[in-house]
Coordinates of C-alpha atoms in Angstrom, one line a residue:
M1 CA 29.4 99.9 78.8
I2 CA 31.2 102.9 77.2
R3 CA 33.4 101.9 79.1
F4 CA 34.9 99.6 77.6
L5 CA 35.2 101.5 74.8
I6 CA 39.0 103.0 76.2
Y7 CA 39.6 98.9 74.2
L8 CA 39.6 101.2 71.7
F9 CA 42.8 102.4 71.3
P10 CA 45.8 100.5 71.9
A11 CA 44.1 98.4 68.9
M12 CA 44.1 101.8 67.1
M13 CA 47.3 102.2 68.5
D14 CA 49.1 98.9 68.0
M15 CA 47.5 98.9 63.9
V16 CA 50.0 101.8 63.8
V17 CA 52.8 100.3 64.7
G18 CA 52.2 96.6 63.3
A19 CA 50.9 98.8 59.7
V20 CA 55.4 100.9 60.0
F21 CA 56.2 98.0 60.5
F22 CA 54.9 95.5 57.9
V23 CA 55.5 98.0 55.8
T24 CA 58.6 99.2 56.6
A25 CA 60.5 95.3 56.7
V26 CA 58.7 95.1 52.8
R27 CA 59.9 98.3 51.2
Y28 CA 63.3 97.4 52.6
S29 CA 62.8 93.6 51.7
E30 CA 62.2 94.5 48.3
S31 CA 65.1 96.8 47.7
G32 CA 67.5 94.9 47.8
A33 CA 69.0 95.6 51.7
S34 CA 70.9 93.2 54.1
S35 CA 68.5 91.0 56.6
L36 CA 70.5 93.5 59.3
T37 CA 69.9 96.5 57.7
V38 CA 65.7 95.3 57.7
T39 CA 65.6 94.0 60.8
G40 CA 67.0 97.2 62.5
V41 CA 64.3 99.9 62.1
M42 CA 62.5 97.7 64.4
A43 CA 65.7 97.6 67.0
T44 CA 65.4 102.0 66.6
W45 CA 61.8 102.3 67.4
A46 CA 62.5 99.8 70.3
F47 CA 66.4 101.7 70.9
I48 CA 64.0 104.8 71.5
Y49 CA 61.4 103.4 72.7
S50 CA 62.9 101.4 75.8
F51 CA 63.8 104.9 76.3
C52 CA 60.9 106.6 76.4
S53 CA 59.1 104.8 78.3
L54 CA 61.6 104.9 81.2
I55 CA 60.7 108.8 80.9
A56 CA 57.2 108.2 80.5
G57 CA 57.5 106.8 83.0
R58 CA 58.2 108.9 85.9
V59 CA 56.3 112.1 84.3
V60 CA 52.6 110.1 83.8
N61 CA 50.3 110.2 87.0
H62 CA 46.4 110.0 87.2
K63 CA 45.7 113.5 86.7
N64 CA 47.6 113.5 83.3
A65 CA 47.4 110.2 81.8
A66 CA 44.9 111.8 79.1
Q67 CA 46.6 114.8 77.7
I68 CA 49.3 112.6 77.1
I69 CA 47.8 109.4 75.4
M70 CA 45.5 112.8 73.5
I71 CA 49.1 114.3 72.4
S72 CA 50.7 111.1 71.3
G73 CA 47.8 110.4 69.1
G74 CA 48.4 114.4 67.3
A75 CA 52.2 112.7 66.6
I76 CA 51.3 110.1 65.2
T77 CA 49.3 112.1 63.0
L78 CA 52.1 114.1 62.2
I79 CA 54.9 111.4 61.7
S80 CA 52.7 109.4 58.8
T81 CA 52.2 112.8 57.0
G82 CA 55.9 112.6 57.6
Y83 CA 56.7 109.2 56.3
I84 CA 54.3 110.3 53.4
A85 CA 55.7 113.8 53.1
V86 CA 59.4 113.0 52.8
P87 CA 59.2 109.1 51.5
A88 CA 63.2 108.0 51.1
L89 CA 65.0 104.6 52.2
G90 CA 66.6 106.5 54.7
M91 CA 64.6 107.9 56.6
Q92 CA 62.4 105.0 57.3
Y93 CA 64.6 104.8 60.4
L94 CA 64.1 108.5 61.5
W95 CA 59.5 108.4 61.2
T96 CA 60.6 105.2 62.5
A97 CA 61.5 106.5 65.8
L98 CA 59.6 109.2 66.0
I99 CA 56.9 106.9 65.8
G100 CA 58.8 104.7 68.9
V101 CA 58.9 108.3 71.0
A102 CA 55.4 108.7 69.9
T103 CA 54.3 105.5 71.4
A104 CA 56.2 105.6 73.8
F105 CA 53.4 108.0 75.7
F106 CA 50.9 106.4 74.7
F107 CA 51.1 102.7 76.5
T108 CA 52.5 103.3 79.4
P109 CA 49.8 106.7 80.3
F110 CA 46.8 104.2 78.9
Q111 CA 48.0 101.8 81.3
V112 CA 47.5 103.7 83.8
F113 CA 44.8 105.7 82.7
M114 CA 42.8 101.7 81.9
K115 CA 43.2 101.2 86.4
S116 CA 41.9 104.3 87.5
L117 CA 38.9 103.3 84.5
E118 CA 38.4 99.5 86.5
H119 CA 39.6 101.0 90.0
G120 CA 36.6 99.5 91.6
E121 CA 34.6 96.9 89.4
D122 CA 33.8 93.5 90.0
G123 CA 37.4 91.2 88.7
S124 CA 39.9 94.5 87.9
V125 CA 42.8 93.1 87.3
V126 CA 42.0 90.6 85.6
R127 CA 39.9 91.7 82.7
S128 CA 41.4 94.7 82.6
T129 CA 44.4 92.5 81.8
A130 CA 42.4 90.6 79.6
L131 CA 40.8 92.7 77.4
Y132 CA 43.7 95.2 77.2
T133 CA 45.8 91.8 76.0
F134 CA 43.0 91.2 72.8
S135 CA 42.7 94.8 72.4
W136 CA 46.7 96.2 71.4
S137 CA 47.2 92.3 70.5
F138 CA 44.3 92.5 67.1
G139 CA 45.1 96.5 66.6
M140 CA 48.9 94.8 65.3
A141 CA 47.3 92.3 63.6
C142 CA 45.5 94.7 62.0
G143 CA 47.7 96.9 60.7
P144 CA 49.7 94.1 58.7
F145 CA 46.6 92.4 57.6
V146 CA 45.1 95.8 57.0
C147 CA 48.5 97.3 54.5
G148 CA 48.3 94.2 52.7
Y149 CA 45.4 94.0 51.0
V150 CA 45.6 97.9 50.1
W151 CA 49.1 98.2 49.6
Q152 CA 48.1 94.9 47.2
N153 CA 45.4 95.6 45.5
S154 CA 45.9 99.8 45.2
G155 CA 49.9 99.6 44.3
N156 CA 50.3 102.6 46.7
W157 CA 52.2 101.7 50.2
Q158 CA 51.2 105.9 51.4
W159 CA 48.4 105.0 51.3
C160 CA 49.0 102.9 55.0
H161 CA 50.4 105.7 56.8
V162 CA 47.3 108.5 55.5
L163 CA 45.1 105.6 56.9
N164 CA 47.7 105.6 60.6
A165 CA 47.4 109.0 60.1
V166 CA 43.7 108.6 60.7
M167 CA 44.3 106.1 64.0
G168 CA 46.0 108.7 65.4
L169 CA 44.0 111.9 64.6
S170 CA 40.8 108.8 66.5
I171 CA 42.2 108.7 69.5
V172 CA 43.2 112.8 70.1
F173 CA 38.9 112.6 70.3
G174 CA 38.3 109.5 71.3
I175 CA 40.4 109.7 74.8
W176 CA 39.0 114.0 75.2
K177 CA 35.4 112.2 75.6
L178 CA 36.1 109.4 77.8
N179 CA 38.0 111.3 80.3
K180 CA 34.7 113.1 81.1
Y181 CA 32.8 110.4 82.0
T182 CA 36.3 108.7 83.2
H183 CA 36.1 111.8 85.6
Q184 CA 31.7 110.7 86.3
H185 CA 32.8 107.4 87.2
H186 CA 35.1 108.0 89.4
E187 CA 32.3 109.3 91.7
A188 CA 29.7 107.1 90.7
V189 CA 32.5 104.1 92.8
A190 CA 33.7 107.3 94.8
A191 CA 29.3 107.7 95.1
A192 CA 28.3 103.8 95.9
G193 CA 31.2 102.7 98.1
K194 CA 30.7 99.1 97.5
P195 CA 33.9 96.6 97.5
S196 CA 34.2 95.1 94.4
R197 CA 34.1 91.4 94.7
T198 CA 38.1 89.5 93.1
E199 CA 40.3 87.0 94.0
D200 CA 41.7 87.7 96.7
Y201 CA 45.6 88.1 94.9
S202 CA 46.3 89.4 97.8
K203 CA 49.4 86.4 99.2
M204 CA 50.7 85.6 96.4
P205 CA 53.8 85.7 96.5
D206 CA 55.5 89.0 92.9
L207 CA 56.2 87.6 90.0
A208 CA 56.6 90.5 88.3
W209 CA 59.6 89.3 87.6
L210 CA 59.2 85.9 86.6
G211 CA 56.4 88.4 84.0
W212 CA 60.6 90.1 82.3
L213 CA 62.1 87.0 82.2
A214 CA 58.5 85.4 80.7
A215 CA 57.6 88.2 78.3
G216 CA 61.6 89.6 77.7
V217 CA 62.7 86.0 75.7
G218 CA 58.5 86.5 73.9
C219 CA 59.7 89.7 72.8
I220 CA 62.9 88.9 71.5
T221 CA 61.6 85.9 69.7
V222 CA 58.5 88.5 68.2
A223 CA 60.7 90.4 67.1
V224 CA 62.7 87.6 64.9
V225 CA 59.2 87.1 63.6
R226 CA 58.5 90.4 62.8
S227 CA 61.1 91.2 61.8
L228 CA 63.0 88.4 59.6
F229 CA 59.7 87.1 57.9
P230 CA 59.7 89.3 55.5
V231 CA 63.6 88.4 54.4
K232 CA 62.1 84.9 54.1
A233 CA 58.9 85.3 52.4
A234 CA 60.5 88.1 49.5
F235 CA 63.2 85.6 48.6
L236 CA 59.9 83.2 48.4
E237 CA 58.6 85.6 46.3
L238 CA 55.4 85.3 48.1
S239 CA 52.4 87.9 47.5
K240 CA 52.5 90.9 49.7
T241 CA 48.7 89.4 50.6
D242 CA 50.1 86.6 52.1
Q243 CA 52.6 88.4 54.1
G244 CA 50.1 90.3 55.6
V245 CA 47.3 87.7 56.9
I246 CA 50.4 85.9 58.2
L247 CA 51.7 88.3 60.2
A248 CA 48.1 88.9 61.3
I249 CA 47.2 85.6 62.0
V250 CA 49.9 86.1 65.1
S251 CA 48.1 89.2 65.9
F252 CA 44.5 87.5 65.8
T253 CA 45.5 85.2 67.6
Q254 CA 47.4 86.0 70.7
A255 CA 44.5 88.6 70.2
F256 CA 41.5 85.8 71.3
I257 CA 43.5 84.2 74.0
G258 CA 44.3 87.0 75.5
L259 CA 39.8 87.9 76.0
A260 CA 40.2 84.0 76.5
F261 CA 41.8 84.2 80.0
I262 CA 38.8 86.3 80.8
R263 CA 37.7 84.3 84.0
S264 CA 41.0 83.1 84.2
K265 CA 42.0 82.5 88.9
F266 CA 45.2 80.9 89.6
W267 CA 47.3 79.3 85.9
M268 CA 49.9 82.1 86.3
Y269 CA 51.3 80.5 89.0
K270 CA 51.1 76.3 87.9
P271 CA 53.9 75.3 86.3
L272 CA 52.2 73.2 83.5
P273 CA 50.0 75.6 82.1
V274 CA 52.3 77.5 81.8
A275 CA 55.0 74.1 80.1
L276 CA 52.1 73.6 77.4
F277 CA 51.4 77.5 75.7
S278 CA 55.5 77.9 75.8
L279 CA 56.0 74.1 74.0
A280 CA 52.4 75.9 71.0
G281 CA 55.4 79.3 70.9
L282 CA 58.4 76.1 70.3
L283 CA 56.4 74.7 67.5
G284 CA 55.3 77.6 66.4
L285 CA 58.8 79.1 65.9
L286 CA 59.7 75.7 64.3
L287 CA 57.8 76.2 61.4
F288 CA 58.7 79.0 60.5
G289 CA 62.1 77.9 60.4
L290 CA 61.1 74.8 57.8
G291 CA 58.1 76.8 56.6
S292 CA 58.2 77.3 52.7
K293 CA 54.3 77.1 51.2
P294 CA 51.5 79.8 52.7
E295 CA 50.1 76.9 54.6
T296 CA 53.0 76.1 56.8
F297 CA 53.5 79.7 57.9
Y298 CA 49.6 80.1 58.8
A299 CA 49.9 76.9 60.7
A300 CA 52.9 78.6 63.2
A301 CA 51.1 81.5 63.3
F302 CA 48.7 79.7 64.4
F303 CA 50.2 78.7 67.1
Y304 CA 52.9 81.3 67.7
G305 CA 50.4 83.3 68.5
I306 CA 48.9 80.3 71.3
Y307 CA 51.9 81.0 72.7
S308 CA 52.9 85.2 73.2
G309 CA 49.2 86.4 74.0
M310 CA 50.1 83.9 77.2
F311 CA 53.4 86.0 78.1
F312 CA 52.1 89.1 77.0
F313 CA 48.8 88.5 79.6
Y314 CA 51.7 87.3 81.9
L315 CA 53.1 90.2 81.7
V316 CA 50.9 92.5 82.6
F317 CA 49.0 90.0 84.8
H318 CA 52.5 89.4 87.2
S319 CA 52.3 93.4 87.2
L320 CA 49.0 94.9 87.7
V321 CA 48.1 92.2 90.7
H322 CA 50.6 94.0 93.2
P323 CA 48.7 96.3 94.9
T324 CA 51.6 99.2 95.7
K325 CA 54.1 98.9 92.8
S326 CA 52.2 98.5 89.8
S327 CA 52.8 101.9 88.7
K328 CA 56.5 101.1 88.6
Y329 CA 55.7 97.6 87.3
V330 CA 54.4 98.9 84.3
A331 CA 56.7 101.1 83.1
T332 CA 59.5 98.9 84.3
N333 CA 57.0 96.1 81.2
E334 CA 57.4 98.7 78.7
A335 CA 61.6 98.7 78.7
V336 CA 61.9 95.5 78.7
V337 CA 59.6 95.4 75.7
G338 CA 62.0 98.2 74.3
I339 CA 65.2 96.2 75.1
T340 CA 64.4 93.2 74.2
T341 CA 62.7 94.6 70.6
I342 CA 66.2 96.0 70.1
I343 CA 68.0 92.7 70.8
G344 CA 66.6 90.4 68.6
P345 CA 66.0 91.9 65.7
I346 CA 69.5 93.3 65.8
A347 CA 70.7 89.3 67.0
G348 CA 69.5 87.7 64.4
G349 CA 69.7 89.2 61.4
I350 CA 73.5 89.0 62.3
I351 CA 72.7 85.6 62.5
A352 CA 70.4 85.4 59.3
D353 CA 73.3 87.1 56.7
K354 CA 76.1 84.5 58.6
T355 CA 73.4 81.6 57.6
N356 CA 70.2 81.5 56.6
S357 CA 66.9 83.1 57.3
S358 CA 65.7 79.6 59.7
V359 CA 68.9 79.4 61.9
P360 CA 67.1 82.5 64.5
F361 CA 63.7 80.9 64.7
Y362 CA 65.6 77.7 65.6
V363 CA 67.6 79.8 68.3
A364 CA 64.9 81.8 69.9
G365 CA 63.4 78.1 69.8
I366 CA 65.4 77.1 71.8
L367 CA 65.6 80.5 74.6
V368 CA 61.9 79.9 74.5
L369 CA 63.0 75.7 76.1
L370 CA 64.8 78.1 77.8
V371 CA 62.8 79.8 80.3
M372 CA 60.4 77.5 79.9
A373 CA 62.5 76.1 82.3
V374 CA 63.2 78.8 84.4
Q375 CA 58.8 79.5 84.7
A376 CA 58.1 76.4 85.5
R377 CA 60.7 75.4 88.6
V378 CA 59.6 78.7 90.1
H379 CA 55.9 78.0 89.9
Y380 CA 56.8 74.6 90.9
L381 CA 58.9 75.6 94.4
K382 CA 55.9 78.9 95.0
P383 CA 52.7 76.3 94.7
V384 CA 49.1 78.3 95.3
K385 CA 46.1 76.9 95.9
S386 CA 42.7 77.2 93.7

């Protein structure tokens, strides 16, 4: 049971990220800044994150992963203090860039640490993928959800960063404790010497590249939703509480969809499930574009969360399942997430400034359809037996 506690830490870190995205987007939107200025904050984070993730992939190994995670948690606490101490709007770009460095040196080593801990356990790849997807998605949901209420009721956005600082410290002390358990766990597994009971994916096609394509476009659409919804919400004068809840529904749904895959076997190699999940995403994006009332956005967030839960699970699974290349693939995953999260906010911001805040959601829907067609064709041409 203790080893499941490790999945608290991606939740904590993405709670920080979700809070940062929410607070900075709302502050800029309320200042009257352009759509590109609002979305540029997320793009800045993504650029730094993707670059640093590639560096992390070269320096992280199972021996130093825990130490690097603890350093990352300490950095989050310091940077969160910086948001409060130097609160000028222009400084949001700098602090968010530093958050990009800290998070890059959290998620890559964490996945190495996670796989190391799960080694030798029954169904380890699918289970760790499901729990990881649930964990960080739940944290991303809690960020705007908690901050929306805290900010609305206190009238002070600084309290959101106080919470982030506490999350950083919790990561440091929690990983320090769990790292001791990891060593004991490895010794116990080695002593038992029993093989794990899990599905044999060794003869399945290597589809990491398809995961990068699907999640790449998926992350573009995520960035459009997270960076441009506050712009549209400000225009419609939605409350901060509604904004926080709507963005939280995306990630809460995503989290529980990821967790629902914990006993998955072969749907990740079949065309029909992938197509159905993608159509849910298309519906969600259309509702975000068409919506004008909170209830419509609640539905949009739910359907979109179904889709995002699928492609994030799909991405991590197809990378971790490879017997020899998983470490390389994991680092590539994070770089893909970062690079596409640059493209989404910048392209979405430009389109919104040239047209209106609804059009980027429609463009994102077209991208989802195109990738769905590619995925369905690849899986159709490479059938698997369940």
